[in-house]
GROMACS .gro file of C-alpha atoms in nm:
model
  279
    1UNK     CA    1   2.389  -2.831   1.373
    2UNK     CA    2   2.766  -2.841   1.331
    3UNK     CA    3   2.985  -2.693   1.060
    4UNK     CA    4   2.823  -2.508   0.773
    5UNK     CA    5   2.489  -2.684   0.807
    6UNK     CA    6   2.237  -2.417   0.898
    7UNK     CA    7   1.981  -2.503   1.162
    8UNK     CA    8   1.606  -2.455   1.154
    9UNK     CA    9   1.617  -2.102   1.293
   10UNK     CA   10   1.858  -1.994   1.020
   11UNK     CA   11   1.632  -2.144   0.753
   12UNK     CA   12   1.340  -1.958   0.904
   13UNK     CA   13   1.537  -1.631   0.919
   14UNK     CA   14   1.639  -1.645   0.553
   15UNK     CA   15   1.283  -1.726   0.445
   16UNK     CA   16   1.136  -1.416   0.615
   17UNK     CA   17   0.997  -1.170   0.365
   18UNK     CA   18   0.789  -0.853   0.384
   19UNK     CA   19   0.757  -0.537   0.590
   20UNK     CA   20   0.736  -0.491   0.966
   21UNK     CA   21   0.806  -0.206   1.207
   22UNK     CA   22   1.043  -0.161   1.500
   23UNK     CA   23   1.064   0.102   1.771
   24UNK     CA   24   1.366   0.327   1.734
   25UNK     CA   25   1.470   0.482   2.065
   26UNK     CA   26   1.622   0.827   2.106
   27UNK     CA   27   2.001   0.819   2.060
   28UNK     CA   28   2.113   0.576   1.792
   29UNK     CA   29   2.090   0.649   1.420
   30UNK     CA   30   1.834   0.461   1.211
   31UNK     CA   31   2.122   0.270   1.047
   32UNK     CA   32   2.257   0.183   1.392
   33UNK     CA   33   1.922   0.039   1.496
   34UNK     CA   34   1.909  -0.169   1.179
   35UNK     CA   35   2.262  -0.303   1.234
   36UNK     CA   36   2.176  -0.405   1.589
   37UNK     CA   37   1.861  -0.580   1.467
   38UNK     CA   38   2.061  -0.764   1.200
   39UNK     CA   39   2.326  -0.872   1.454
   40UNK     CA   40   2.058  -1.002   1.690
   41UNK     CA   41   1.888  -1.208   1.421
   42UNK     CA   42   2.209  -1.355   1.281
   43UNK     CA   43   2.327  -1.441   1.633
   44UNK     CA   44   1.996  -1.612   1.716
   45UNK     CA   45   2.018  -1.811   1.391
   46UNK     CA   46   2.374  -1.909   1.478
   47UNK     CA   47   2.510  -1.763   1.156
   48UNK     CA   48   2.879  -1.677   1.185
   49UNK     CA   49   2.959  -1.331   1.058
   50UNK     CA   50   3.337  -1.357   1.070
   51UNK     CA   51   3.466  -1.110   0.813
   52UNK     CA   52   3.240  -1.077   0.514
   53UNK     CA   53   3.236  -1.449   0.441
   54UNK     CA   54   2.866  -1.491   0.499
   55UNK     CA   55   2.740  -1.792   0.309
   56UNK     CA   56   2.402  -1.621   0.290
   57UNK     CA   57   2.342  -1.250   0.302
   58UNK     CA   58   2.050  -1.130   0.509
   59UNK     CA   59   1.863  -0.874   0.302
   60UNK     CA   60   1.728  -0.608   0.532
   61UNK     CA   61   1.670  -0.233   0.502
   62UNK     CA   62   1.466   0.050   0.653
   63UNK     CA   63   1.231   0.301   0.495
   64UNK     CA   64   1.231   0.663   0.607
   65UNK     CA   65   1.524   0.768   0.826
   66UNK     CA   66   1.455   0.909   1.172
   67UNK     CA   67   1.713   1.153   1.312
   68UNK     CA   68   1.917   1.007   1.596
   69UNK     CA   69   1.749   1.244   1.845
   70UNK     CA   70   1.404   1.122   1.732
   71UNK     CA   71   1.213   0.812   1.840
   72UNK     CA   72   0.928   0.603   1.708
   73UNK     CA   73   0.820   0.383   1.419
   74UNK     CA   74   1.090   0.265   1.179
   75UNK     CA   75   0.963   0.048   0.895
   76UNK     CA   76   1.191  -0.244   0.810
   77UNK     CA   77   1.192  -0.454   0.494
   78UNK     CA   78   1.333  -0.805   0.499
   79UNK     CA   79   1.391  -1.041   0.205
   80UNK     CA   80   1.174  -0.933  -0.088
   81UNK     CA   81   1.025  -0.670   0.142
   82UNK     CA   82   1.332  -0.452   0.085
   83UNK     CA   83   1.192  -0.378  -0.262
   84UNK     CA   84   0.876  -0.230  -0.108
   85UNK     CA   85   1.057   0.032   0.098
   86UNK     CA   86   1.056   0.291  -0.182
   87UNK     CA   87   0.677   0.290  -0.182
   88UNK     CA   88   0.683   0.347   0.195
   89UNK     CA   89   0.896   0.660   0.165
   90UNK     CA   90   0.620   0.843  -0.019
   91UNK     CA   91   0.350   0.725   0.224
   92UNK     CA   92   0.206   0.949   0.493
   93UNK     CA   93   0.366   0.974   0.835
   94UNK     CA   94   0.240   1.102   1.170
   95UNK     CA   95   0.455   1.275   1.430
   96UNK     CA   96   0.421   1.428   1.773
   97UNK     CA   97   0.670   1.712   1.816
   98UNK     CA   98   0.757   1.933   2.109
   99UNK     CA   99   0.876   2.281   2.011
  100UNK     CA  100   1.055   2.537   2.226
  101UNK     CA  101   0.980   2.906   2.173
  102UNK     CA  102   1.241   3.180   2.207
  103UNK     CA  103   1.548   2.987   2.091
  104UNK     CA  104   1.685   2.889   1.750
  105UNK     CA  105   1.964   2.637   1.688
  106UNK     CA  106   2.180   2.563   1.383
  107UNK     CA  107   2.042   2.208   1.354
  108UNK     CA  108   1.682   2.324   1.425
  109UNK     CA  109   1.666   2.075   1.712
  110UNK     CA  110   1.794   2.033   2.068
  111UNK     CA  111   2.126   1.881   1.955
  112UNK     CA  112   2.248   2.204   1.795
  113UNK     CA  113   2.417   2.526   1.903
  114UNK     CA  114   2.188   2.814   1.999
  115UNK     CA  115   2.208   3.075   1.721
  116UNK     CA  116   1.951   3.327   1.845
  117UNK     CA  117   1.724   3.403   2.137
  118UNK     CA  118   1.410   3.618   2.127
  119UNK     CA  119   1.126   3.703   2.367
  120UNK     CA  120   0.813   3.490   2.335
  121UNK     CA  121   0.592   3.606   2.628
  122UNK     CA  122   0.360   3.793   2.390
  123UNK     CA  123   0.254   3.474   2.211
  124UNK     CA  124  -0.087   3.331   2.299
  125UNK     CA  125  -0.235   2.989   2.231
  126UNK     CA  126  -0.461   3.159   1.978
  127UNK     CA  127  -0.163   3.305   1.790
  128UNK     CA  128  -0.011   2.961   1.758
  129UNK     CA  129  -0.334   2.800   1.640
  130UNK     CA  130  -0.388   3.072   1.377
  131UNK     CA  131  -0.037   3.028   1.240
  132UNK     CA  132  -0.082   2.652   1.200
  133UNK     CA  133  -0.341   2.709   0.927
  134UNK     CA  134  -0.068   2.862   0.709
  135UNK     CA  135   0.129   2.539   0.731
  136UNK     CA  136  -0.154   2.303   0.639
  137UNK     CA  137  -0.213   2.164   0.289
  138UNK     CA  138   0.036   2.189   0.004
  139UNK     CA  139   0.316   2.418   0.117
  140UNK     CA  140   0.673   2.503   0.019
  141UNK     CA  141   0.945   2.405   0.265
  142UNK     CA  142   1.320   2.464   0.277
  143UNK     CA  143   1.488   2.148   0.415
  144UNK     CA  144   1.727   2.194   0.709
  145UNK     CA  145   2.099   2.244   0.636
  146UNK     CA  146   2.186   1.970   0.883
  147UNK     CA  147   2.017   1.679   0.713
  148UNK     CA  148   2.078   1.352   0.533
  149UNK     CA  149   2.018   1.525   0.199
  150UNK     CA  150   2.325   1.513  -0.021
  151UNK     CA  151   2.532   1.757  -0.224
  152UNK     CA  152   2.787   1.605  -0.464
  153UNK     CA  153   2.735   1.270  -0.296
  154UNK     CA  154   2.807   1.390   0.058
  155UNK     CA  155   2.554   1.443   0.333
  156UNK     CA  156   2.489   1.811   0.405
  157UNK     CA  157   2.533   1.746   0.777
  158UNK     CA  158   2.881   1.602   0.714
  159UNK     CA  159   2.983   1.905   0.510
  160UNK     CA  160   2.845   2.142   0.775
  161UNK     CA  161   3.034   1.969   1.055
  162UNK     CA  162   3.354   2.009   0.855
  163UNK     CA  163   3.287   2.381   0.852
  164UNK     CA  164   3.221   2.402   0.481
  165UNK     CA  165   2.977   2.665   0.361
  166UNK     CA  166   2.659   2.490   0.255
  167UNK     CA  167   2.397   2.671   0.054
  168UNK     CA  168   2.039   2.612   0.155
  169UNK     CA  169   1.855   2.369  -0.070
  170UNK     CA  170   1.574   2.539  -0.260
  171UNK     CA  171   1.224   2.524  -0.112
  172UNK     CA  172   1.032   2.222  -0.233
  173UNK     CA  173   0.664   2.130  -0.230
  174UNK     CA  174   0.553   1.916   0.065
  175UNK     CA  175   0.211   1.812   0.189
  176UNK     CA  176   0.065   1.851   0.536
  177UNK     CA  177  -0.256   1.652   0.577
  178UNK     CA  178  -0.326   1.775   0.927
  179UNK     CA  179  -0.161   1.988   1.192
  180UNK     CA  180  -0.295   2.055   1.540
  181UNK     CA  181  -0.179   2.205   1.869
  182UNK     CA  182  -0.201   1.949   2.150
  183UNK     CA  183  -0.054   2.149   2.435
  184UNK     CA  184   0.072   2.499   2.504
  185UNK     CA  185   0.282   2.556   2.815
  186UNK     CA  186   0.518   2.839   2.719
  187UNK     CA  187   0.792   2.810   2.615
  188UNK     CA  188   0.688   2.458   2.512
  189UNK     CA  189   0.421   2.362   2.261
  190UNK     CA  190   0.321   2.016   2.135
  191UNK     CA  191   0.209   1.952   1.779
  192UNK     CA  192   0.054   1.655   1.602
  193UNK     CA  193   0.148   1.648   1.235
  194UNK     CA  194   0.047   1.419   0.953
  195UNK     CA  195   0.254   1.477   0.641
  196UNK     CA  196   0.371   1.326   0.313
  197UNK     CA  197   0.721   1.219   0.208
  198UNK     CA  198   1.022   1.453   0.226
  199UNK     CA  199   0.874   1.666   0.505
  200UNK     CA  200   1.094   1.794   0.789
  201UNK     CA  201   0.920   1.859   1.122
  202UNK     CA  202   1.230   2.051   1.238
  203UNK     CA  203   1.182   2.299   0.955
  204UNK     CA  204   0.814   2.333   1.040
  205UNK     CA  205   0.889   2.423   1.404
  206UNK     CA  206   1.155   2.671   1.293
  207UNK     CA  207   0.919   2.829   1.038
  208UNK     CA  208   0.639   2.857   1.297
  209UNK     CA  209   0.879   3.050   1.523
  210UNK     CA  210   0.962   3.295   1.243
  211UNK     CA  211   0.597   3.337   1.152
  212UNK     CA  212   0.526   3.436   1.515
  213UNK     CA  213   0.806   3.697   1.501
  214UNK     CA  214   1.014   3.503   1.750
  215UNK     CA  215   1.212   3.181   1.699
  216UNK     CA  216   1.160   2.816   1.785
  217UNK     CA  217   1.349   2.489   1.782
  218UNK     CA  218   1.238   2.128   1.807
  219UNK     CA  219   1.295   1.967   2.145
  220UNK     CA  220   1.155   1.621   2.086
  221UNK     CA  221   1.017   1.419   1.799
  222UNK     CA  222   0.827   1.090   1.794
  223UNK     CA  223   0.701   0.922   1.478
  224UNK     CA  224   0.369   0.767   1.575
  225UNK     CA  225   0.271   0.624   1.237
  226UNK     CA  226   0.430   0.546   0.901
  227UNK     CA  227   0.196   0.426   0.628
  228UNK     CA  228  -0.022   0.165   0.795
  229UNK     CA  229   0.225   0.095   1.078
  230UNK     CA  230   0.148   0.255   1.414
  231UNK     CA  231   0.361   0.290   1.725
  232UNK     CA  232   0.096   0.140   1.954
  233UNK     CA  233   0.005  -0.159   1.745
  234UNK     CA  234   0.297  -0.262   1.526
  235UNK     CA  235   0.635  -0.134   1.645
  236UNK     CA  236   0.845  -0.416   1.791
  237UNK     CA  237   1.054  -0.312   2.092
  238UNK     CA  238   1.404  -0.450   2.135
  239UNK     CA  239   1.297  -0.743   2.356
  240UNK     CA  240   1.081  -0.866   2.065
  241UNK     CA  241   1.362  -0.869   1.808
  242UNK     CA  242   1.347  -1.244   1.760
  243UNK     CA  243   1.293  -1.454   1.449
  244UNK     CA  244   0.957  -1.583   1.576
  245UNK     CA  245   0.823  -1.242   1.678
  246UNK     CA  246   0.920  -1.095   1.341
  247UNK     CA  247   0.763  -1.389   1.155
  248UNK     CA  248   0.443  -1.326   1.352
  249UNK     CA  249   0.462  -0.955   1.278
  250UNK     CA  250   0.510  -1.017   0.904
  251UNK     CA  251   0.199  -1.235   0.897
  252UNK     CA  252   0.002  -0.961   1.069
  253UNK     CA  253   0.132  -0.701   0.822
  254UNK     CA  254   0.001  -0.886   0.517
  255UNK     CA  255  -0.348  -0.769   0.607
  256UNK     CA  256  -0.226  -0.410   0.647
  257UNK     CA  257  -0.059  -0.353   0.317
  258UNK     CA  258  -0.254  -0.431   0.003
  259UNK     CA  259  -0.481  -0.165  -0.138
  260UNK     CA  260  -0.460   0.153   0.062
  261UNK     CA  261  -0.744   0.297  -0.147
  262UNK     CA  262  -0.644   0.660  -0.092
  263UNK     CA  263  -0.320   0.609  -0.285
  264UNK     CA  264  -0.415   0.533  -0.645
  265UNK     CA  265  -0.048   0.515  -0.747
  266UNK     CA  266  -0.026   0.152  -0.645
  267UNK     CA  267  -0.164   0.029  -0.979
  268UNK     CA  268   0.113  -0.151  -1.164
  269UNK     CA  269   0.143  -0.239  -1.533
  270UNK     CA  270  -0.020  -0.572  -1.452
  271UNK     CA  271  -0.366  -0.495  -1.321
  272UNK     CA  272  -0.380  -0.836  -1.159
  273UNK     CA  273  -0.106  -0.751  -0.911
  274UNK     CA  274  -0.081  -0.507  -0.626
  275UNK     CA  275   0.243  -0.313  -0.606
  276UNK     CA  276   0.257  -0.358  -0.231
  277UNK     CA  277   0.224  -0.710  -0.105
  278UNK     CA  278   0.365  -0.900   0.187
  279UNK     CA  279   0.512  -1.231   0.085
   0.00000   0.00000   0.00000
C-alpha cells in the first residue's frame, strides 16, 4: 500500500482490543517495555511515526508497574482494553523474591546503596518461617521511599535522587493471601508471595529483616502471576511481539477474564454486563 492508505496489518493492529500479557525482562522500566512494544507493532504495520502526526493513535497501556530491576508478567491493555487496566491493578499478584540477609539498602533492593550491615548467622530456617506468619493476612505496610508513589505530583524516587528530604508515607493496609519460604541458603532466602494491590515486596523483605533483629534487602524479584495471567502460560516474550501473536493471545484471554467469582466487585450498574470483558 502506498501513501496514506493503510495495509491489512495496520487495519488488524488498530482493531485489536482487550488484555494480554508480556514478559518484562530485568533492566528496562515498564514504560520502556511498553514503548518498545508499541514501536514494534507500528513498524510491522508500516505506520509512519514521524513527529506526532500519526493519523491513528495506537491506544496501549500497562497495568501494575514492575520496577526496572524486576522481571515477569506485565499486563497490557490495547484498544478498549486500556479501560480495563484499573480493575487489574486491584487484582491479586504472585511473586517470587530472593532476599539477602545482613544488608540493608536505601532503595530496599540490590540497586541501592548499602545503609547498614548486621550479623545474620544466628537466624535459622525455623526463625524465618515463624516470622512469615506475622506478615500474612491483612497487614499494615509502609511503602518504600524510592517508589513510583507521588508527592505534589512528583515521584518520590525522583525527589530522593535530587537529595530532597522525603518523609515516609504513612503505613497503609495491604493484603497478603499467602507467603511461604521456598529456599534458605544463608544469606539468601527465597519467598513466594501472593498479595493484593499496592503491596511492595521490597518493603516486606526489609520488614522481615527487622523482625529478625538483623536487616535484609531484596536481591531479585519476578512477578509470576497478575490476575489470571501467568508467566508460564500467557506472557509473550519479545520474539512473539507481532500483530498475529497478540491477536491470538487476545482471543485466548477472553476465556480468562469474565467472572472471577472470588471478586464480587465486578458487578456493574447493569447486571447484564460484566465489568471485565475482552472485546
